[in-house]
Amino acid sequence: MSDAAAIVVCGAAGRMGRLLIGLGREQPDLRIAGAVEVCGHPCLGEDAGAVAAGSPLGVAIADDLARILRPDHVVVDFTGVPDAAIRHAAVAVERSAALVVGTTGFDARQREELCALAPRTRSVVAANFSVGVAVLTELVTLAARLLDRRFEAEIVELHHHSKRDAPSGTALALGRAVAAARGLDFDGDARLAREGMVGARPPEEIGIVALRAGDAVGDHTVVFGGLGERLELVHRAQSRDCLARGALRAARWIVDRAPGLYSMRDVLGL
Ligand code: NAD
């Protein structure tokens, strides 16, 4: 196993970026090697440690990943801008650096692009880095298999009012897990909104509803509604720490892997 993993945080002044830097600097097996923000951001040139609400780290926030990235670095992207995450992935591939992507909100084309780039280096891509959601996904897969399609699957997610994408990447991933377990086509069977005279619900439909309110970190409920009974599996993130700690764990883990696209399931050895 190598020494401390050197991470470069993209989206360094964001909610997750600050947390990754604040928590990452405390871990002996990690080192904050770089911090990147978008061109024109007011924090450019400032010390990443100070911006993350701590003491200075000696790492200035830069606006060009390609200028600072080295092959022994791990790019950790939480920019929240899919095209930026794809650009950062391309730079990681070009430099043979490892990659951890937490950004969500990719459309089909962007997802395809990321999935083509990521396996060309050592990569972990996850819509949710919490251990609880990884286990929830396993439980949802099991429940979707054990309960027949008459137990209709619906997913409800709740996030803070600043979240840019809807439904959440986690809700979509949970929907994909249901579809995979039941041999359904997620893109064809997912129902992302209902309004008006929608008619009866086909049993194979996978409904996803997004709520936005206040400062909620992220709740996900998967409902399997049968006749006379209902199974609900719920995860609530009480703080972003679990997400940041999971991403840092993934960054440490990916350093010693062979090139390929890995999931949080792989990181946790589930
Ligand atoms: P945020 O808006 O607080 O932070 C994003 C930061 O990225 C901002 O500071 C912004 O200026 C910066 N940024 C934008 N474009 C950039 C670019 N081209 N280069 C460098 N920096 C750039 O958002 P957030 O709440 O921290 O969430 C970020 C993303 O992470 C979202 O997509 C969110 O859904 C996702 N997220 C994922 C997980 C997970 O576990 N996978 C957990 C939480 C959030």
Short mmCIF file of C-alpha atoms and ligand atoms in Angstrom, two decimals:
data_model
loop_
_atom_site.label_atom_id
_atom_site.label_comp_id
_atom_site.label_asym_id
_atom_site.label_seq_id
_atom_site.Cartn_x
_atom_site.Cartn_y
_atom_site.Cartn_z
CA MET A 1 0.00 0.00 0.00
CA SER A 2 1.30 3.47 -0.92
CA ASP A 3 1.82 6.44 1.45
CA ALA A 4 -0.76 9.17 1.99
CA ALA A 5 -3.08 9.58 -1.01
CA ALA A 6 -2.64 13.05 -2.53
CA ILE A 7 -6.05 14.44 -3.44
CA VAL A 8 -6.99 17.41 -5.62
CA VAL A 9 -10.47 18.71 -4.79
CA CYS A 10 -12.44 20.22 -7.69
CA GLY A 11 -15.24 22.45 -6.42
CA ALA A 12 -13.04 23.35 -3.44
CA ALA A 13 -15.14 26.27 -2.16
CA GLY A 14 -18.47 24.42 -2.42
CA ARG A 15 -20.41 22.74 0.38
CA MET A 16 -18.82 19.34 -0.26
CA GLY A 17 -15.45 20.72 -1.34
CA ARG A 18 -14.90 22.60 1.93
CA LEU A 19 -15.91 19.55 3.91
CA LEU A 20 -13.61 17.25 1.92
CA ILE A 21 -10.70 19.58 2.57
CA GLY A 22 -11.61 20.08 6.25
CA LEU A 23 -12.01 16.35 6.97
CA GLY A 24 -9.31 15.17 4.55
CA ARG A 25 -6.56 17.26 6.14
CA GLU A 26 -7.20 15.53 9.49
CA GLN A 27 -6.61 12.05 8.09
CA PRO A 28 -3.06 10.69 8.28
CA ASP A 29 -3.48 8.59 5.12
CA LEU A 30 -4.57 11.59 3.01
CA ARG A 31 -2.94 14.80 1.86
CA ILE A 32 -4.64 17.79 0.21
CA ALA A 33 -2.38 18.29 -2.80
CA GLY A 34 -4.53 20.74 -4.75
CA ALA A 35 -7.79 22.65 -4.88
CA VAL A 36 -9.63 23.88 -7.98
CA GLU A 37 -12.49 26.33 -8.45
CA VAL A 38 -14.27 27.72 -11.48
CA CYS A 39 -12.68 30.64 -13.42
CA GLY A 40 -13.67 33.96 -11.85
CA HIS A 41 -14.56 32.48 -8.43
CA PRO A 42 -13.83 34.98 -5.61
CA CYS A 43 -11.80 32.36 -3.68
CA LEU A 44 -9.22 31.81 -6.44
CA GLY A 45 -5.69 32.27 -5.10
CA GLU A 46 -6.85 31.95 -1.48
CA ASP A 47 -5.60 29.18 0.77
CA ALA A 48 -7.87 26.12 0.49
CA GLY A 49 -7.51 25.29 4.19
CA ALA A 50 -8.55 28.79 5.24
CA VAL A 51 -11.54 28.75 2.84
CA ALA A 52 -12.62 25.42 4.30
CA ALA A 53 -12.87 27.25 7.67
CA GLY A 54 -9.63 26.21 9.30
CA SER A 55 -5.99 27.15 9.37
CA PRO A 56 -4.02 27.62 6.14
CA LEU A 57 -2.78 24.50 4.39
CA GLY A 58 -0.28 26.02 2.00
CA VAL A 59 -2.46 25.03 -1.00
CA ALA A 60 -3.76 27.91 -3.13
CA ILE A 61 -7.08 27.46 -4.96
CA ALA A 62 -6.33 27.27 -8.72
CA ASP A 63 -8.61 27.51 -11.74
CA ASP A 64 -6.91 24.98 -14.04
CA LEU A 65 -6.69 21.33 -13.01
CA ALA A 66 -4.37 20.48 -15.92
CA ARG A 67 -1.72 22.86 -14.57
CA ILE A 68 -1.44 21.20 -11.16
CA LEU A 69 -2.33 17.53 -11.72
CA ARG A 70 0.29 14.79 -11.42
CA PRO A 71 0.00 11.02 -12.00
CA ASP A 72 0.17 10.26 -8.26
CA HIS A 73 -2.82 12.52 -7.51
CA VAL A 74 -6.48 11.58 -7.04
CA VAL A 75 -8.93 14.06 -8.60
CA VAL A 76 -12.03 14.36 -6.41
CA ASP A 77 -14.76 16.16 -8.36
CA PHE A 78 -17.74 17.70 -6.55
CA THR A 79 -18.26 20.64 -8.90
CA GLY A 80 -21.94 19.87 -9.44
CA VAL A 81 -21.47 20.74 -13.14
CA PRO A 82 -21.50 17.57 -15.25
CA ASP A 83 -19.55 19.06 -18.18
CA ALA A 84 -16.88 20.28 -15.74
CA ALA A 85 -16.70 16.82 -14.15
CA ILE A 86 -16.24 15.29 -17.63
CA ARG A 87 -13.46 17.77 -18.42
CA HIS A 88 -11.77 16.94 -15.13
CA ALA A 89 -12.11 13.21 -15.86
CA ALA A 90 -10.45 13.75 -19.24
CA VAL A 91 -7.53 15.55 -17.57
CA ALA A 92 -7.21 12.71 -15.03
CA VAL A 93 -7.10 10.16 -17.88
CA GLU A 94 -4.56 12.19 -19.79
CA ARG A 95 -2.30 12.46 -16.70
CA SER A 96 -2.98 8.85 -15.52
CA ALA A 97 -4.20 10.29 -12.21
CA ALA A 98 -6.93 8.49 -10.24
CA LEU A 99 -10.47 9.87 -10.20
CA VAL A 100 -13.38 10.08 -7.76
CA VAL A 101 -16.57 11.68 -9.10
CA GLY A 102 -19.36 12.72 -6.74
CA THR A 103 -21.03 15.24 -9.06
CA THR A 104 -24.58 14.27 -10.04
CA GLY A 105 -27.06 15.49 -12.66
CA PHE A 106 -25.54 13.88 -15.78
CA ASP A 107 -27.91 13.54 -18.72
CA ALA A 108 -27.74 10.40 -20.90
CA ARG A 109 -25.04 11.79 -23.22
CA GLN A 110 -22.92 13.10 -20.35
CA ARG A 111 -23.27 9.84 -18.46
CA GLU A 112 -22.11 7.93 -21.53
CA GLU A 113 -19.14 10.25 -21.92
CA LEU A 114 -18.12 9.87 -18.27
CA CYS A 115 -18.55 6.08 -18.41
CA ALA A 116 -16.32 5.95 -21.50
CA LEU A 117 -13.57 8.04 -19.89
CA ALA A 118 -13.57 6.73 -16.32
CA PRO A 119 -12.36 3.13 -16.94
CA ARG A 120 -9.30 4.50 -18.75
CA THR A 121 -7.85 5.37 -15.36
CA ARG A 122 -8.52 4.26 -11.74
CA SER A 123 -12.00 5.66 -11.05
CA VAL A 124 -14.80 5.56 -8.54
CA VAL A 125 -18.07 7.19 -9.61
CA ALA A 126 -20.94 7.26 -7.12
CA ALA A 127 -24.08 9.34 -6.81
CA ASN A 128 -23.87 8.78 -3.07
CA PHE A 129 -20.78 8.00 -1.02
CA SER A 130 -22.51 7.13 2.25
CA VAL A 131 -22.16 3.62 3.64
CA GLY A 132 -25.87 3.65 4.53
CA VAL A 133 -26.97 4.29 0.95
CA ALA A 134 -24.65 1.56 -0.34
CA VAL A 135 -26.36 -0.87 2.05
CA LEU A 136 -29.79 0.58 1.18
CA THR A 137 -29.07 -0.18 -2.49
CA GLU A 138 -28.31 -3.81 -1.59
CA LEU A 139 -31.52 -4.07 0.44
CA VAL A 140 -33.56 -2.50 -2.37
CA THR A 141 -32.11 -5.01 -4.85
CA LEU A 142 -33.03 -7.87 -2.52
CA ALA A 143 -36.55 -6.55 -1.86
CA ALA A 144 -37.19 -5.95 -5.57
CA ARG A 145 -36.22 -9.55 -6.26
CA LEU A 146 -38.15 -11.11 -3.36
CA LEU A 147 -41.34 -9.09 -3.89
CA ASP A 148 -43.07 -9.65 -7.22
CA ARG A 149 -43.94 -6.75 -9.50
CA ARG A 150 -47.33 -6.31 -7.83
CA PHE A 151 -45.33 -4.66 -5.04
CA GLU A 152 -45.06 -1.42 -6.96
CA ALA A 153 -41.86 0.56 -6.53
CA GLU A 154 -41.88 4.30 -5.83
CA ILE A 155 -38.97 6.43 -4.67
CA VAL A 156 -39.26 9.71 -2.77
CA GLU A 157 -36.27 11.94 -2.17
CA LEU A 158 -35.94 15.16 -0.15
CA HIS A 159 -33.02 17.59 -0.45
CA HIS A 160 -32.07 21.17 0.45
CA HIS A 161 -33.41 24.06 -1.62
CA SER A 162 -30.05 24.77 -3.33
CA LYS A 163 -29.72 21.37 -5.01
CA ARG A 164 -29.39 21.90 -8.76
CA ASP A 165 -30.46 18.54 -10.20
CA ALA A 166 -33.72 16.62 -9.72
CA PRO A 167 -34.42 13.88 -9.07
CA SER A 168 -31.25 13.16 -7.13
CA GLY A 169 -28.56 10.93 -8.62
CA THR A 170 -29.14 8.62 -5.65
CA ALA A 171 -32.87 8.28 -6.40
CA LEU A 172 -32.04 7.48 -10.02
CA ALA A 173 -29.44 4.92 -8.93
CA LEU A 174 -31.98 3.31 -6.58
CA GLY A 175 -34.48 3.21 -9.47
CA ARG A 176 -31.86 1.55 -11.66
CA ALA A 177 -31.25 -1.02 -8.92
CA VAL A 178 -34.99 -1.87 -8.85
CA ALA A 179 -35.06 -2.12 -12.66
CA ALA A 180 -31.97 -4.35 -12.76
CA ALA A 181 -33.36 -6.66 -10.07
CA ARG A 182 -36.68 -7.00 -11.92
CA GLY A 183 -35.33 -7.21 -15.47
CA LEU A 184 -36.95 -3.88 -16.40
CA ASP A 185 -35.69 -1.12 -18.67
CA PHE A 186 -35.18 1.84 -16.32
CA ASP A 187 -35.18 4.48 -19.05
CA GLY A 188 -38.48 3.13 -20.39
CA ASP A 189 -40.18 2.31 -17.07
CA ALA A 190 -39.15 5.23 -14.85
CA ARG A 191 -41.87 7.84 -14.25
CA LEU A 192 -40.29 11.08 -13.10
CA ALA A 193 -43.45 13.18 -12.81
CA ARG A 194 -47.22 12.74 -12.66
CA GLU A 195 -49.82 15.41 -13.29
CA GLY A 196 -53.43 15.47 -14.45
CA MET A 197 -55.36 12.44 -15.74
CA VAL A 198 -52.45 10.02 -15.67
CA GLY A 199 -54.62 6.87 -15.59
CA ALA A 200 -53.90 3.64 -13.76
CA ARG A 201 -50.35 2.87 -12.81
CA PRO A 202 -48.68 0.03 -14.77
CA PRO A 203 -47.13 -2.42 -12.25
CA GLU A 204 -43.67 -2.18 -13.82
CA GLU A 205 -43.55 1.60 -13.49
CA ILE A 206 -40.85 2.98 -11.17
CA GLY A 207 -42.06 6.35 -9.87
CA ILE A 208 -39.59 8.93 -8.58
CA VAL A 209 -40.63 12.11 -6.78
CA ALA A 210 -38.28 14.94 -5.75
CA LEU A 211 -39.02 17.27 -2.80
CA ARG A 212 -36.93 20.38 -2.08
CA ALA A 213 -37.12 22.14 1.28
CA GLY A 214 -34.86 24.02 3.66
CA ASP A 215 -31.45 22.61 4.47
CA ALA A 216 -32.26 18.87 4.29
CA VAL A 217 -29.03 16.99 3.50
CA GLY A 218 -30.75 14.11 1.71
CA ASP A 219 -33.49 11.58 2.50
CA HIS A 220 -34.41 8.63 0.28
CA THR A 221 -37.41 6.35 0.76
CA VAL A 222 -38.08 3.36 -1.46
CA VAL A 223 -41.67 2.15 -1.21
CA PHE A 224 -42.81 -1.29 -2.37
CA GLY A 225 -46.60 -0.96 -2.28
CA GLY A 226 -48.55 -4.24 -2.36
CA LEU A 227 -52.19 -5.08 -1.63
CA GLY A 228 -52.90 -4.64 2.07
CA GLU A 229 -49.24 -4.09 2.93
CA ARG A 230 -46.32 -1.87 2.08
CA LEU A 231 -42.59 -2.17 2.63
CA GLU A 232 -40.58 1.05 3.02
CA LEU A 233 -36.82 1.31 3.15
CA VAL A 234 -35.54 4.68 4.34
CA HIS A 235 -32.17 6.38 4.54
CA ARG A 236 -31.66 9.84 6.02
CA ALA A 237 -28.34 11.67 5.82
CA GLN A 238 -28.15 13.76 9.00
CA SER A 239 -25.05 15.64 7.92
CA ARG A 240 -22.82 15.84 4.83
CA ASP A 241 -19.97 14.34 6.83
CA CYS A 242 -20.96 10.77 5.93
CA LEU A 243 -20.85 11.69 2.24
CA ALA A 244 -17.48 13.42 2.47
CA ARG A 245 -15.96 10.65 4.59
CA GLY A 246 -17.17 8.06 2.07
CA ALA A 247 -15.64 10.01 -0.84
CA LEU A 248 -12.34 10.31 1.05
CA ARG A 249 -12.43 6.57 1.76
CA ALA A 250 -12.96 5.97 -1.97
CA ALA A 251 -10.03 8.31 -2.78
CA ARG A 252 -7.74 6.37 -0.45
CA TRP A 253 -8.96 3.01 -1.80
CA ILE A 254 -8.65 3.81 -5.52
CA VAL A 255 -4.93 4.65 -5.33
CA ASP A 256 -3.84 1.01 -5.27
CA ARG A 257 -6.34 -0.36 -7.81
CA ALA A 258 -5.87 -1.35 -11.45
CA PRO A 259 -7.47 0.98 -14.03
CA GLY A 260 -11.22 0.49 -14.21
CA LEU A 261 -14.53 2.03 -13.18
CA TYR A 262 -15.44 1.05 -9.63
CA SER A 263 -18.49 1.69 -7.46
CA MET A 264 -18.99 2.36 -3.75
CA ARG A 265 -20.00 -1.30 -3.54
CA ASP A 266 -16.43 -2.20 -4.59
CA VAL A 267 -14.89 0.31 -2.16
CA LEU A 268 -16.85 -1.19 0.74
CA GLY A 269 -16.32 -4.78 -0.42
CA LEU A 270 -20.07 -5.51 -0.33
P1 NAD B 1 -21.95 23.51 -4.35
O1 NAD B 1 -22.66 24.29 -5.40
O2 NAD B 1 -21.97 23.97 -2.94
O3 NAD B 1 -20.39 23.39 -4.76
C1 NAD B 1 -19.92 23.21 -6.07
C2 NAD B 1 -18.65 24.01 -6.22
O4 NAD B 1 -18.04 23.67 -7.47
C3 NAD B 1 -18.90 25.54 -6.24
O5 NAD B 1 -18.03 26.18 -5.33
C4 NAD B 1 -18.60 25.93 -7.68
O6 NAD B 1 -18.06 27.23 -7.80
C5 NAD B 1 -17.57 24.86 -8.06
N1 NAD B 1 -17.43 24.68 -9.51
C6 NAD B 1 -18.38 24.81 -10.46
N2 NAD B 1 -17.84 24.62 -11.69
C7 NAD B 1 -16.54 24.35 -11.49
C8 NAD B 1 -15.45 24.09 -12.37
N3 NAD B 1 -15.60 24.09 -13.69
N4 NAD B 1 -14.23 23.87 -11.83
C9 NAD B 1 -14.04 23.90 -10.50
N5 NAD B 1 -15.03 24.18 -9.61
C10 NAD B 1 -16.26 24.40 -10.10
O7 NAD B 1 -22.50 22.02 -4.48
P2 NAD B 1 -22.39 20.82 -3.43
O8 NAD B 1 -23.58 20.82 -2.55
O9 NAD B 1 -21.02 20.81 -2.83
O10 NAD B 1 -22.58 19.59 -4.42
C11 NAD B 1 -21.70 19.40 -5.51
C12 NAD B 1 -22.14 18.19 -6.32
O11 NAD B 1 -21.95 17.00 -5.55
C13 NAD B 1 -23.62 18.19 -6.74
O12 NAD B 1 -23.72 17.60 -8.02
C14 NAD B 1 -24.26 17.30 -5.70
O13 NAD B 1 -25.46 16.69 -6.16
C15 NAD B 1 -23.18 16.28 -5.52
N6 NAD B 1 -23.18 15.56 -4.25
C16 NAD B 1 -22.85 14.25 -4.33
C17 NAD B 1 -22.72 13.52 -3.17
C18 NAD B 1 -22.27 12.09 -3.28
O14 NAD B 1 -22.20 11.40 -2.24
N7 NAD B 1 -21.94 11.60 -4.47
C19 NAD B 1 -22.95 14.12 -1.93
C20 NAD B 1 -23.30 15.48 -1.89
C21 NAD B 1 -23.40 16.20 -3.06
#
